[in-house]
Short mmCIF file of C-alpha atoms and ligand atoms in Angstrom, two decimals:
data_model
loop_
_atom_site.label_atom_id
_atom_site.label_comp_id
_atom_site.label_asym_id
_atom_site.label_seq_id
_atom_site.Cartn_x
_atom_site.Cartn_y
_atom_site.Cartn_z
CA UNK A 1239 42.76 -52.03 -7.75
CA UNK A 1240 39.99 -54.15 -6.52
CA UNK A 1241 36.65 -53.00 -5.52
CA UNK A 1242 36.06 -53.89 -2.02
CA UNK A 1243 33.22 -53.03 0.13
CA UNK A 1244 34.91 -52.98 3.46
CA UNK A 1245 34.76 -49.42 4.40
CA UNK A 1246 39.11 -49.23 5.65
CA UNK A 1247 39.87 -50.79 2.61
CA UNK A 1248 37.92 -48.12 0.93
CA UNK A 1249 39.77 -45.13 2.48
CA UNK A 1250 42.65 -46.89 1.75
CA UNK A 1251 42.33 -46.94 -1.67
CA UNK A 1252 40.80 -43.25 -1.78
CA UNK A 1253 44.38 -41.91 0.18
CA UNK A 1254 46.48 -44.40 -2.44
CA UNK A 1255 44.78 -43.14 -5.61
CA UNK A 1256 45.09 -39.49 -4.09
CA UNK A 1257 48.74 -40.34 -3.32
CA UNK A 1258 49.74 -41.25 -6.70
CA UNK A 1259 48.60 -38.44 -8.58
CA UNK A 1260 51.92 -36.62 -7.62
CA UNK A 1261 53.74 -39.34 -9.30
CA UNK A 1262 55.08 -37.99 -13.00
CA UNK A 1263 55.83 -39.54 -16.02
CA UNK A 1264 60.41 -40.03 -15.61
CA UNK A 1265 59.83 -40.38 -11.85
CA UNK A 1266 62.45 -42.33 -8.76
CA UNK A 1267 59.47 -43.57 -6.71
CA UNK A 1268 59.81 -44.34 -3.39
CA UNK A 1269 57.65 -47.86 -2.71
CA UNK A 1270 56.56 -48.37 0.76
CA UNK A 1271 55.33 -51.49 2.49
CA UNK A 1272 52.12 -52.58 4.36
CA UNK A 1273 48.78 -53.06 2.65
CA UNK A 1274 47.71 -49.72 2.61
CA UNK A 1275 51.21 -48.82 0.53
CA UNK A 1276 50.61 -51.59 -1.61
CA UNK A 1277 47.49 -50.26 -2.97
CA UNK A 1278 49.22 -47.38 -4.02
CA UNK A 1279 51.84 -49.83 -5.77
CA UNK A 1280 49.06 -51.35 -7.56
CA UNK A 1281 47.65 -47.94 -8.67
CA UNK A 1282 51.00 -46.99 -9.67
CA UNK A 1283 51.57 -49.88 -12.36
CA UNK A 1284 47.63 -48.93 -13.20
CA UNK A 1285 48.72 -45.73 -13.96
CA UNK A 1286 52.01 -47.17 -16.42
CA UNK A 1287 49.66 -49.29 -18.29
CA UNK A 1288 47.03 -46.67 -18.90
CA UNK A 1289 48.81 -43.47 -19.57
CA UNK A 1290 51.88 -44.83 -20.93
CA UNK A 1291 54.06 -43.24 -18.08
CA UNK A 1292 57.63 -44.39 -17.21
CA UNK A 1293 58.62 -44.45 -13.20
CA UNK A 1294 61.48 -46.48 -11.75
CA UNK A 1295 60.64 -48.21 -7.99
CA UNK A 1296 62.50 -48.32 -5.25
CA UNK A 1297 61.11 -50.43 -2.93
CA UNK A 1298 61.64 -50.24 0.85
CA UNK A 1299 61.13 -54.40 1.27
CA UNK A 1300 60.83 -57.42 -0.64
CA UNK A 1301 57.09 -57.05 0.00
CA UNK A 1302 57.22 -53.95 -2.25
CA UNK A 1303 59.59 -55.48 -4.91
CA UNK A 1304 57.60 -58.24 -5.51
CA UNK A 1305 54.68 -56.75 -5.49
CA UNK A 1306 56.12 -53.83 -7.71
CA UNK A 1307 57.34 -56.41 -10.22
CA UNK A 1308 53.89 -57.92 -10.13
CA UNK A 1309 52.41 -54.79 -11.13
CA UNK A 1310 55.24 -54.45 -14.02
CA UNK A 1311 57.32 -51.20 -12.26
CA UNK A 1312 60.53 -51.78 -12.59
CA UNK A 1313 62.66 -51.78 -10.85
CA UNK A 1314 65.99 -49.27 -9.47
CA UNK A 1315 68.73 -48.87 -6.59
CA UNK A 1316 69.67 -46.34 -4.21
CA UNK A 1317 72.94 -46.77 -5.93
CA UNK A 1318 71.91 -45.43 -9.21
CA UNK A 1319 69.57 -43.25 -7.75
CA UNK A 1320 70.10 -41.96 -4.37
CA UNK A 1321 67.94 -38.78 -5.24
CA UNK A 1322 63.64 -40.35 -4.98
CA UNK A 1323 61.32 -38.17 -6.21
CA UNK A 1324 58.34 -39.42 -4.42
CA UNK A 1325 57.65 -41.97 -1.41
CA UNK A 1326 54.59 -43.14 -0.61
CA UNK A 1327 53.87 -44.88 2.42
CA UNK A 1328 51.54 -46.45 5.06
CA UNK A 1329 51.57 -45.42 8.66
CA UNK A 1330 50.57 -47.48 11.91
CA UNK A 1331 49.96 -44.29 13.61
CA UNK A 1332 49.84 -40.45 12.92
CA UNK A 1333 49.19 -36.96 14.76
CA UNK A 1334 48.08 -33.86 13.51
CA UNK A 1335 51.77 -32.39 13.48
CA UNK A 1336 52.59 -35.29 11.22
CA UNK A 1337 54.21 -37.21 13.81
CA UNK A 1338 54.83 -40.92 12.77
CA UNK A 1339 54.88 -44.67 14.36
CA UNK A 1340 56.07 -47.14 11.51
CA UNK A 1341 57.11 -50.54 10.95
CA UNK A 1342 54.31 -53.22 11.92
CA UNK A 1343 55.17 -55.05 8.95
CA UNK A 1344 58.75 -54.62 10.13
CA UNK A 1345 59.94 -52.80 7.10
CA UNK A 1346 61.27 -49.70 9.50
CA UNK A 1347 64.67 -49.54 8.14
CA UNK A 1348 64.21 -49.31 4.31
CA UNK A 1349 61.61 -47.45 5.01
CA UNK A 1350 63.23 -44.42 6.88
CA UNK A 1351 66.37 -44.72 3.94
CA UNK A 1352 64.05 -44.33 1.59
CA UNK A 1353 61.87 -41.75 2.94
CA UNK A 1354 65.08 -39.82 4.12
CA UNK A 1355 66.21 -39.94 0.65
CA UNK A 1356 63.19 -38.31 -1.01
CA UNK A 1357 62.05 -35.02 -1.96
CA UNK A 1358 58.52 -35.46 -0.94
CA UNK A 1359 57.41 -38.02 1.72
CA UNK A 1360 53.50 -38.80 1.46
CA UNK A 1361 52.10 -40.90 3.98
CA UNK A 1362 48.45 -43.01 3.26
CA UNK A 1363 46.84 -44.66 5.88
CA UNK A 1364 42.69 -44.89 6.72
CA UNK A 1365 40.83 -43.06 10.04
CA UNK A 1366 41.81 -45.80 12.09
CA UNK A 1367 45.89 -44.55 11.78
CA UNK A 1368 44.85 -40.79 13.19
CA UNK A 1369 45.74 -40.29 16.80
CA UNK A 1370 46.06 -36.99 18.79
CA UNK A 1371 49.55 -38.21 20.19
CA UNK A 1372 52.04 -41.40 19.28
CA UNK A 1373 51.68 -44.37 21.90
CA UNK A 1374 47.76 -43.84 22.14
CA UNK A 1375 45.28 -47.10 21.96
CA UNK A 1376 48.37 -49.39 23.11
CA UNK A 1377 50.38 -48.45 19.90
CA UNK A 1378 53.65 -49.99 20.64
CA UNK A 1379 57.30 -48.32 18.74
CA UNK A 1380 58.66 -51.08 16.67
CA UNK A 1381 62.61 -50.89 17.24
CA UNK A 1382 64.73 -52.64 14.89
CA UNK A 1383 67.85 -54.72 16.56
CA UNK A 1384 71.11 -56.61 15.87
CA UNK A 1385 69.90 -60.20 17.64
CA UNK A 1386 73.09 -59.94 19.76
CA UNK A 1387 72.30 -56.95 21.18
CA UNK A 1388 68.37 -57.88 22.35
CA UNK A 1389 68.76 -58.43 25.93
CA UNK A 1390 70.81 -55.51 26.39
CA UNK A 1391 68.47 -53.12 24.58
CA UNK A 1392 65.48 -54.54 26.08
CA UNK A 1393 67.01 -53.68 29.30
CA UNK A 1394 67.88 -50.00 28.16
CA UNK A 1395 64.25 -49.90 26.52
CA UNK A 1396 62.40 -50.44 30.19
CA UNK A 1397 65.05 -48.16 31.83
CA UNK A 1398 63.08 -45.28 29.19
CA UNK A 1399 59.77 -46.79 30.43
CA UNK A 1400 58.69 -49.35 28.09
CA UNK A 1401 57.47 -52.70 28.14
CA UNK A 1402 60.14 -54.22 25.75
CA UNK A 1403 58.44 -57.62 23.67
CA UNK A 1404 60.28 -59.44 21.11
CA UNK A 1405 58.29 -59.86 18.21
CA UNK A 1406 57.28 -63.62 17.21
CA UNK A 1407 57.60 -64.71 13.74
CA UNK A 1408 54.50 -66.16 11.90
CA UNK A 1409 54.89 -69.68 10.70
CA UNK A 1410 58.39 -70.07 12.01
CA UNK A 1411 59.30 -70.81 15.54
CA UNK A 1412 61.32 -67.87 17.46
CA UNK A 1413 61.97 -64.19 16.88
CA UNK A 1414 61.04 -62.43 13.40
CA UNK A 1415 63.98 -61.55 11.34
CA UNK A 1416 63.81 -58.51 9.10
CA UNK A 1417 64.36 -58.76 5.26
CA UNK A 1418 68.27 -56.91 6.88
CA UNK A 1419 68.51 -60.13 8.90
CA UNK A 1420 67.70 -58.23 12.53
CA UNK A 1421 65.03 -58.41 15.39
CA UNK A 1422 62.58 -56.32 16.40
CA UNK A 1423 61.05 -55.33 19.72
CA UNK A 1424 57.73 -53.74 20.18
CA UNK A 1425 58.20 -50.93 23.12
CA UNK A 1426 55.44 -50.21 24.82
CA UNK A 1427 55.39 -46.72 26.25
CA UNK A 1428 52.16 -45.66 26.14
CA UNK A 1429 51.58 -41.64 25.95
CA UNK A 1430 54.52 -40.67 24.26
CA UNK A 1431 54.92 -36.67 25.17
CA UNK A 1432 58.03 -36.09 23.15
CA UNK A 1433 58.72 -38.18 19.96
CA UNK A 1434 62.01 -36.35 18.96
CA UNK A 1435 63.42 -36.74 21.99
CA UNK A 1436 62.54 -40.22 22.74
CA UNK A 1437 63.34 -41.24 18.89
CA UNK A 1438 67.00 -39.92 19.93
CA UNK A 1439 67.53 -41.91 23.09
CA UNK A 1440 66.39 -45.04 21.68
CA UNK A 1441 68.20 -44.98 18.46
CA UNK A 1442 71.63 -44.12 20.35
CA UNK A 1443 71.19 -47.43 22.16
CA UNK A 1444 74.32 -49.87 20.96
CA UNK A 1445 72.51 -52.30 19.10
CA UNK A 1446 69.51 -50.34 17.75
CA UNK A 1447 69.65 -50.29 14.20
CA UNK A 1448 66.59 -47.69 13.71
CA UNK A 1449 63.06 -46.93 15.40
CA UNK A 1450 59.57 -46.78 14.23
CA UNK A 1451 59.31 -43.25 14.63
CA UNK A 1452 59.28 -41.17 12.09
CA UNK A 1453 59.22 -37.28 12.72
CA UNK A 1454 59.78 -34.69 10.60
CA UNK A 1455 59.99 -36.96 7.42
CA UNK A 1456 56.30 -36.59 6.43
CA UNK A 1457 55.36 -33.81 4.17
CA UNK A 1458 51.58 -34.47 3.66
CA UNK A 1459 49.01 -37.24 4.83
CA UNK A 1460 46.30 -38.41 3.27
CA UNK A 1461 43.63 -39.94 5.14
CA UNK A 1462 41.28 -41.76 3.59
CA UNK A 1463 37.37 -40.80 4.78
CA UNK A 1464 34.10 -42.12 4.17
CA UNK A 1465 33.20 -40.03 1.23
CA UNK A 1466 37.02 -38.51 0.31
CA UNK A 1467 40.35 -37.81 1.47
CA UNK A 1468 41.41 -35.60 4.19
CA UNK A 1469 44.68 -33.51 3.46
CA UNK A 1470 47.37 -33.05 6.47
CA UNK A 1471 50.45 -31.12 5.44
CA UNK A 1472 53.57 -30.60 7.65
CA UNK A 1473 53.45 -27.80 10.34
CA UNK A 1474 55.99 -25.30 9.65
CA UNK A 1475 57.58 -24.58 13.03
C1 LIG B 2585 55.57 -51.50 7.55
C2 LIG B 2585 54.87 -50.22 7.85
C3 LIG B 2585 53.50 -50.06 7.29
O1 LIG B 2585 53.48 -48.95 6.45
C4 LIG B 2585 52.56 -49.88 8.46
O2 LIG B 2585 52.68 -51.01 9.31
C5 LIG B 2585 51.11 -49.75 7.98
O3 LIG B 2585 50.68 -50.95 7.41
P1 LIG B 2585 49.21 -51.12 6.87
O4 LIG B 2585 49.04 -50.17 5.75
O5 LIG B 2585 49.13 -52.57 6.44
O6 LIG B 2585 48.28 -50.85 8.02
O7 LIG B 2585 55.37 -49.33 8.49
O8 LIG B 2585 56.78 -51.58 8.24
#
């Protein structure tokens, strides 16, 4: 891991190098994608080389398997090993009751198989990811989609009360395509009151393949700070 003076990336690297301590020596890890994830990749492959420990990766998108065979994990399957011991994952937002908005880099389908497959789900992410409720500061709900079905679902998406935008690619004309060959919209619902509900209506929209929210999947957060890491574990309702 790099030293970097930019204060983010610092609490980045303070919540990936907390994060990774729960990884043992035999263990299915769970690889997430974003930057803050991949810090916790390269720690990871840091902690191989120096302590001599085994792990196995799963990653949750080709950003995370090449950067996991970069940093010499290697490399498993869901097939061979549906059971992950650990995830560890960025966040693009996050609430106190460990309510999730994934997917900016796209990645929300592998991600939520892979965190739904894992025993513990820990989420990394810096100050600027902690909100008091999902949808605050313009934070839009990334929603995965089969291309055919985009007009459709944007239509169903502003019937719920969000502004529905197709996301752009970046150095290729038109729509982004996901590494499972899909679209994604950004909806735009600003204050989002009740995540589990509104996770459910989206998703059973015909043509929705899976949403950025994530809730009830996250069983602690660590948030990078200034001087340390701040610990958020999952309510128990
Ligand atoms: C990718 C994700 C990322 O984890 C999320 O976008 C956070 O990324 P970053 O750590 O770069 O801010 O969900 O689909």
């Amino acid at each position: 891991m790099k030293a970097s003076t930019d204060p983010i990336v610092q609490q980045k690297q303070r919540a990936a190098l907390e994060a990774v301590k729960h990884v043992q020596d035999g263990f299915i890890v769970g690889l997430g994608s974003g930057s803050t994830a991949a810090l916790a990749v390269e720690a990871l492959g840091q902690r191989m080389k120096n302590e001599k420990i085994k792990i196995l990766g799963i990653p949750s998108s080709y950003q995370a398997f090449q950067l996991a065979v970069d940093c010499g994990i290697p490399i498993t399957t869901l097939e061979e090993h549906p059971v992950i011991d650990v995830t560890i994952d960025g966040a693009d937002q996050l609430t106190p009751e460990l309510y999730l908005i994934k997917g900016g880099g796209a990645a929300l389908a592998r991600e939520k198989i892979v965190a739904a497959s894992s025993k513990l789900n820990i989420i990394i992410a810096d100050q600027n990811k902690k909100a008091t409720y999902l949808g605050a500061s313009n934070q839009f709900v990334p929603v995965e989609v089969i291309p055919f079905a985009l007009a459709p679902v944007k239509r169903k998406l502003s019937e719920l009360g969000a502004k529905p935008v197709v996301r752009e690619a970046k150095g290729k004309l038109g729509p982004l395509i996901t590494d499972n060959g899909n679209a994604v919209i950004d909806a735009y619902f600003g204050e989002i009151k009740n995540p589990a509900e509104l996770a459910v209506k989206v998703k059973m929209i015909p043509g929705v393949v899976e949403t950025g929210f994530f809730v009830g999947l996250t069983d602690i957060a660590y948030i990078g700070t200034d001087s340390g890491v701040e610990k958020i574990t999952k309510p128990k309702f």
